[in-house]
Amino acid sequence: MKRTPKTYHVKSFGCQMNVYDGERMAELMAADGMVATDDAGAADLVVLNTCHIREKATEKVYSDIGRIRKTQGEAGRAAPMIAVAGCVAQAEGAEIVRRAKVDVVVGPQAYHNLPRLVADAAAGTPALDTDMPLASKFGQLPARRRVGPSSFLTVQEGCDKFCTYCVVPYTRGAEVSRPFAAIVDEAKALVDAGAREITLLGQNVNAWTDGERDLGALIRVLDRIPGLARIRYTTSHPNDMTQGLIDAHRDVESLMPFLHLPVQAGDDRVLRAMNRSHTRDSYLRLIDRIRAARPDIALSGDFIVGFPGETEAEFAATLSLVDAVGYAQAFSFKYSPRPGTPAADMAGQVAAEVMDDRLRRLQAALNRDQQRFNAATVGARCDVLIERRGKLPGQMLGKSPWLQSVHLTASAAIGDIVTVQIAHAGPNSLGGIVTAGLAA
Ligand code: SAH
Ligand code: SF4
Ligand code: F3S
């Protein structure tokens, strides 16, 4: 028999969808009468909201569980209840209970049941729920609480693309769009709770539809919410980039000029083997159309090096694609074979040293372009949404429209939008001087 937990701590890994889910789980526990604590080592219940995307991410869960138990043991506290949520929970299920003796395992589509699962575990039996029910969990979650100036809102979940390296279609299930009215209501609630910027989230967020509208049409509606100054969305798939969404980048002022559009590789044979269903050329033509609609748009991407069978010449095509696009920022990864995915069994797995070398060369090119993009904004004036205090006295930190971090010294408050002249640029952030008080 375990104690019924009074305090909880949620720790999220992986993508922004997990951050959003972590916030919703915290709201559930709070509604259930538990109190949040910042210190995982002191909590009665620790929820690890996990990511399965690469092997390292998955292994981290097990080392974390060990660390939590050790810290609490050293402090002489009773063993905490441990709940594993997120994509590892979905992928490994009961195996986690067997291997790590955790109390609760709950998948990404079942976490609305967390309070009941915690109660079951407190009564003495490990509780597991990895169902993907037809009725969505969203209708069963408590109202949004106080949020920061920049807030996430999941509008779409799941993936039907089945890229051959990727676990997401298995851990998150099929593509589902949340209903239009529920999204508009939640956006209004977030603004009432303090949000000035909302980032719409989905594994394929630009696949969102209610049968009539596309994501561009949804954004046009959200744009009219009083007090909502900025709209962003992530992550998009190249094949779901509708003309309506591209047009929204041309017309909607609150839609920020930033687009994360993963390409993964620059060679058509590799793209085909990845089942990406776009080509190098179709991706580049899409970028041209987006830039024609919004010339200052900052582009970001995801890349995988060392996909099975990738030759040096094929990798060189990724480097030349990077040169052709000129990304403002990007994420790049070494291919990690994932159990149950087709690519894990493909011939020609690439040696670790080769992957290391390719990743180093790719990141050198991406860093060069990021630095270039940042340097090009020096002298520009732009609005900055203040998100938090900086490390130095009087320093504040915010985001430019192009998602760069901007340091500035001002008496502005968190949540203010100030007009700034960019004075200098580093590889990862900009420095700005406030030129005009507060923008609207
Ligand atoms: N739905 C999004 C996010 C997928 S996960 C998308 O399609 O972009 C985020 C990134 O992780 C992917 O874009 C890909 O670059 C990377 N990734 C996914 N599976 C991987 C694997 N097995 N090994 C290495 N990187 C992987
Ligand atoms: Fe994974 Fe591909 Fe789906 Fe992105 S589009 S989540 S990479 S399967
Ligand atoms: Fe990771 Fe699941 Fe997100 S595998 S990247 S937490 S969808």
Coordinates of C-alpha atoms in Angstrom, one line a residue, residues 51-357:
C51 CA 10.1 10.9 -25.4
H52 CA 10.8 7.8 -27.5
I53 CA 12.2 9.5 -30.6
R54 CA 15.8 8.4 -30.4
E55 CA 17.4 5.7 -28.3
K56 CA 19.1 8.2 -26.0
A57 CA 15.8 9.8 -25.1
T58 CA 14.3 6.5 -24.1
E59 CA 17.3 5.4 -22.1
K60 CA 17.1 8.6 -20.1
V61 CA 13.9 7.6 -18.6
Y62 CA 15.5 4.6 -16.8
S63 CA 18.4 6.6 -15.5
D64 CA 16.0 9.3 -14.3
I65 CA 13.9 6.8 -12.4
G66 CA 17.1 5.5 -10.7
R67 CA 18.2 9.0 -9.8
I68 CA 14.8 10.0 -8.3
R69 CA 14.8 6.9 -6.1
K70 CA 18.4 7.5 -5.0
T71 CA 17.9 11.2 -4.1
Q72 CA 14.8 10.4 -2.1
G73 CA 16.4 7.4 -0.4
E74 CA 19.4 9.6 0.6
A75 CA 17.1 12.2 2.1
G76 CA 15.4 9.5 4.1
R77 CA 12.0 10.1 2.5
A78 CA 9.4 7.5 1.7
A79 CA 9.7 6.2 -1.8
P80 CA 7.9 8.5 -4.2
M81 CA 5.2 7.2 -6.5
I82 CA 6.5 7.3 -10.1
A83 CA 4.3 7.7 -13.1
V84 CA 5.7 7.2 -16.6
A85 CA 3.7 9.1 -19.2
G86 CA 4.3 10.1 -22.8
C87 CA 5.7 8.2 -25.8
V88 CA 7.9 5.7 -23.9
A89 CA 4.9 4.7 -21.9
Q90 CA 2.9 4.1 -25.1
A91 CA 5.8 2.2 -26.8
E92 CA 6.9 0.0 -23.9
G93 CA 3.8 -0.3 -21.7
A94 CA 4.0 -3.0 -19.1
E95 CA 7.7 -3.6 -19.9
I96 CA 8.4 -0.4 -17.9
V97 CA 6.6 -1.7 -14.8
R98 CA 8.6 -5.0 -15.2
R99 CA 12.0 -3.3 -15.7
A100 CA 11.7 -0.3 -13.4
K101 CA 8.9 -1.2 -11.0
V102 CA 7.1 2.1 -11.5
D103 CA 3.6 2.7 -10.2
V104 CA 1.7 4.1 -13.1
V105 CA 2.2 3.9 -16.9
V106 CA 0.0 6.2 -19.0
G107 CA 0.0 6.9 -22.7
P108 CA -0.3 10.3 -24.5
Q109 CA -4.0 9.6 -25.4
A110 CA -5.0 8.4 -21.9
Y111 CA -3.6 10.9 -19.4
H112 CA -7.0 12.4 -18.5
N113 CA -7.3 9.2 -16.4
L114 CA -4.1 10.0 -14.4
P115 CA -5.9 10.9 -11.1
R116 CA -7.8 7.5 -11.2
L117 CA -4.6 5.6 -12.1
V118 CA -2.7 7.3 -9.2
A119 CA -5.6 6.4 -6.8
D120 CA -5.4 2.7 -8.1
A121 CA -1.6 2.7 -7.5
A122 CA -2.0 4.1 -4.0
A123 CA -4.4 1.2 -3.3
G124 CA -1.5 -1.1 -4.1
T125 CA -1.6 -2.2 -7.8
P126 CA 0.5 -0.8 -10.5
A127 CA -1.9 0.9 -12.9
L128 CA -1.5 0.9 -16.7
D129 CA -3.5 2.7 -19.4
T130 CA -2.2 3.0 -23.0
D131 CA -5.6 3.0 -24.7
M132 CA -6.2 5.3 -27.6
P133 CA -9.9 5.9 -27.1
L134 CA -12.1 7.3 -29.9
A135 CA -13.4 10.1 -27.7
S136 CA -10.6 12.6 -27.2
K137 CA -9.1 13.3 -23.8
F138 CA -9.4 17.0 -24.4
G139 CA -13.0 17.3 -23.4
Q140 CA -12.2 15.7 -20.0
L141 CA -9.4 18.0 -18.9
P142 CA -9.9 20.9 -16.4
A143 CA -9.9 24.5 -17.5
R144 CA -6.6 26.3 -18.2
R145 CA -4.8 28.0 -15.3
R146 CA -2.5 31.0 -15.3
V147 CA -0.1 30.7 -18.3
G148 CA 3.0 32.6 -19.5
P149 CA 3.0 35.2 -22.2
S150 CA 3.9 32.6 -24.8
S151 CA 1.8 29.5 -24.6
F152 CA 1.2 26.3 -26.4
L153 CA -2.2 25.0 -27.7
T154 CA -2.4 21.5 -29.2
V155 CA -4.8 21.5 -32.2
Q156 CA -3.8 18.3 -34.0
E157 CA -2.3 15.1 -32.8
G158 CA -0.9 12.0 -34.3
C159 CA 0.7 11.1 -37.7
D160 CA -0.3 9.1 -40.7
K161 CA 2.9 9.7 -42.6
F162 CA 4.9 6.7 -41.4
C163 CA 8.4 7.9 -42.3
T164 CA 10.4 4.7 -42.1
Y165 CA 12.7 5.8 -39.2
C166 CA 10.0 7.3 -37.0
V167 CA 8.1 6.0 -33.9
V168 CA 5.6 8.9 -33.7
P169 CA 2.8 7.2 -35.7
Y170 CA 3.0 4.3 -33.2
T171 CA 3.2 6.3 -30.0
R172 CA 0.8 9.1 -30.8
G173 CA -1.6 7.2 -33.1
A174 CA -3.5 8.4 -36.2
E175 CA -3.9 12.0 -37.3
V176 CA -6.7 13.7 -35.4
S177 CA -7.7 17.3 -35.5
R178 CA -9.4 19.0 -32.5
P179 CA -12.7 20.6 -33.3
F180 CA -12.7 24.3 -34.4
A181 CA -14.8 25.6 -31.6
A182 CA -12.8 23.8 -28.9
I183 CA -9.6 25.4 -30.2
V184 CA -11.1 28.9 -30.4
D185 CA -12.4 28.6 -26.8
E186 CA -9.1 27.4 -25.5
A187 CA -7.2 30.2 -27.3
K188 CA -9.6 32.7 -25.6
A189 CA -9.1 31.0 -22.3
L190 CA -5.3 31.2 -22.7
V191 CA -5.4 34.9 -23.5
D192 CA -7.6 35.5 -20.4
A193 CA -5.0 33.5 -18.5
G194 CA -2.1 35.8 -19.6
A195 CA -1.0 34.6 -23.1
R196 CA 0.0 37.2 -25.7
E197 CA 1.4 34.6 -28.1
I198 CA 0.0 31.2 -28.9
T199 CA 1.9 28.5 -30.7
L200 CA -0.5 26.0 -32.3
L201 CA 0.9 22.5 -31.9
G202 CA 0.6 19.2 -33.8
Q203 CA 2.8 16.4 -35.0
N204 CA 1.6 17.5 -38.4
V205 CA 0.0 20.8 -37.3
N206 CA -0.6 22.0 -40.9
A207 CA -2.7 18.9 -41.6
W208 CA -5.3 20.4 -39.2
T209 CA -8.7 20.6 -40.7
D210 CA -12.3 20.5 -39.6
G211 CA -13.4 19.2 -43.0
E212 CA -14.0 22.7 -44.3
R213 CA -11.3 25.0 -43.0
D214 CA -7.5 24.5 -43.2
L215 CA -5.0 25.8 -40.7
G216 CA -4.7 29.1 -42.5
A217 CA -8.5 29.7 -42.0
L218 CA -8.2 28.8 -38.3
I219 CA -5.4 31.3 -37.9
R220 CA -7.5 34.0 -39.6
V221 CA -10.1 33.4 -36.9
L222 CA -7.7 33.3 -34.0
D223 CA -6.1 36.6 -35.3
R224 CA -9.4 38.4 -34.3
I225 CA -9.1 37.4 -30.6
P226 CA -8.6 40.7 -28.7
G227 CA -5.3 40.6 -26.8
L228 CA -3.7 37.9 -28.8
A229 CA -0.7 39.6 -30.5
R230 CA 1.2 36.7 -32.0
I231 CA 0.4 33.3 -33.6
R232 CA 2.9 30.6 -34.4
Y233 CA 2.5 26.9 -35.3
T234 CA 4.7 23.8 -35.4
T235 CA 5.6 21.2 -36.7
S236 CA 4.6 21.2 -40.3
H237 CA 5.0 18.6 -43.0
P238 CA 5.9 19.9 -46.5
N239 CA 3.1 17.9 -48.1
D240 CA 0.4 19.6 -45.9
M241 CA 1.4 23.1 -46.7
T242 CA -1.8 24.4 -48.2
Q243 CA -2.1 27.5 -50.4
G244 CA -4.5 28.9 -47.8
L245 CA -1.8 28.6 -45.1
I246 CA 0.8 30.2 -47.3
D247 CA -1.6 33.1 -48.1
A248 CA -2.1 33.5 -44.3
H249 CA 1.6 34.3 -44.1
R250 CA 1.1 37.1 -46.6
D251 CA -2.1 38.5 -45.0
V252 CA -2.2 38.0 -41.3
E253 CA -0.1 40.4 -39.3
S254 CA -0.2 38.4 -36.1
L255 CA 1.1 35.3 -37.8
M256 CA 4.8 35.5 -37.1
P257 CA 7.3 35.2 -40.0
F258 CA 8.8 31.9 -39.0
L259 CA 8.3 28.4 -40.3
H260 CA 9.7 25.1 -39.1
L261 CA 9.5 22.8 -42.1
P262 CA 11.6 19.6 -41.7
V263 CA 13.1 18.2 -44.8
Q264 CA 15.4 15.5 -43.2
A265 CA 17.7 14.9 -46.3
G266 CA 18.6 16.5 -49.6
D267 CA 18.8 13.4 -51.8
D268 CA 15.8 11.9 -53.6
R269 CA 16.8 8.3 -53.1
V270 CA 17.2 8.8 -49.4
L271 CA 13.9 10.8 -49.2
R272 CA 12.2 7.9 -50.9
A273 CA 13.7 5.3 -48.6
M274 CA 12.6 7.5 -45.7
N275 CA 9.0 7.5 -47.2
R276 CA 9.0 11.3 -47.0
S277 CA 6.7 11.6 -50.0
H278 CA 8.3 14.9 -51.1
T279 CA 11.4 15.4 -53.3
R280 CA 14.3 17.8 -53.0
D281 CA 12.8 19.8 -55.8
S282 CA 9.2 19.9 -54.6
Y283 CA 10.5 21.1 -51.2
L284 CA 12.7 23.8 -52.8
R285 CA 9.7 24.9 -55.0
L286 CA 7.5 25.1 -51.9
I287 CA 10.1 27.3 -50.1
D288 CA 10.0 29.6 -53.1
R289 CA 6.2 29.9 -52.9
I290 CA 6.4 30.6 -49.2
R291 CA 9.1 33.2 -49.6
A292 CA 7.1 34.9 -52.4
A293 CA 4.2 35.3 -49.9
R294 CA 6.3 36.4 -47.0
P295 CA 9.8 37.5 -48.1
D296 CA 11.3 38.0 -44.6
I297 CA 10.1 34.5 -43.3
A298 CA 12.7 32.7 -41.2
L299 CA 13.0 29.0 -42.0
S300 CA 13.9 26.2 -39.8
G301 CA 14.3 22.5 -40.4
D302 CA 15.1 19.0 -39.0
F303 CA 17.8 16.8 -40.5
I304 CA 18.8 13.2 -40.1
V305 CA 22.4 12.2 -41.1
G306 CA 23.4 8.6 -41.6
F307 CA 20.0 7.1 -42.6
P308 CA 20.7 3.5 -43.7
G309 CA 22.5 3.3 -47.0
E310 CA 23.3 7.1 -47.1
T311 CA 26.4 7.5 -49.2
E312 CA 28.9 10.4 -49.1
A313 CA 27.4 11.8 -52.3
E314 CA 23.9 11.6 -50.9
F315 CA 25.0 13.4 -47.7
A316 CA 26.6 16.1 -49.9
A317 CA 23.1 16.7 -51.4
T318 CA 21.9 17.5 -47.8
L319 CA 24.7 20.1 -47.5
S320 CA 23.9 21.6 -50.9
L321 CA 20.2 21.8 -49.9
V322 CA 21.2 23.7 -46.8
D323 CA 23.2 26.1 -48.9
A324 CA 20.2 26.5 -51.3
V325 CA 17.7 27.3 -48.5
G326 CA 19.7 29.3 -46.0
Y327 CA 18.0 28.3 -42.7
A328 CA 17.7 30.7 -39.8
Q329 CA 18.0 27.8 -37.4
A330 CA 17.7 24.0 -37.5
F331 CA 17.8 20.8 -35.6
S332 CA 20.0 17.9 -36.8
F333 CA 20.3 14.4 -35.5
K334 CA 22.3 11.2 -36.1
Y335 CA 19.9 8.4 -37.3
S336 CA 18.9 6.2 -34.4
P337 CA 17.3 2.8 -35.2
R338 CA 14.0 2.5 -33.4
P339 CA 12.5 -0.9 -32.7
G340 CA 9.5 -1.8 -34.9
T341 CA 10.3 0.8 -37.6
P342 CA 11.1 -0.4 -41.1
A343 CA 14.4 1.5 -41.3
A344 CA 15.8 -0.4 -38.3
D345 CA 15.9 -3.5 -40.4
M346 CA 17.3 -1.9 -43.6
A347 CA 20.7 -2.9 -45.0
G348 CA 23.6 -0.5 -44.9
Q349 CA 23.4 0.9 -41.4
V350 CA 26.0 3.7 -41.3
A351 CA 29.0 3.4 -38.9
A352 CA 29.0 5.7 -35.8
E353 CA 32.2 7.5 -36.9
V354 CA 30.7 8.3 -40.3
M355 CA 27.6 9.7 -38.6
D356 CA 29.7 11.8 -36.2
D357 CA 31.6 13.3 -39.1

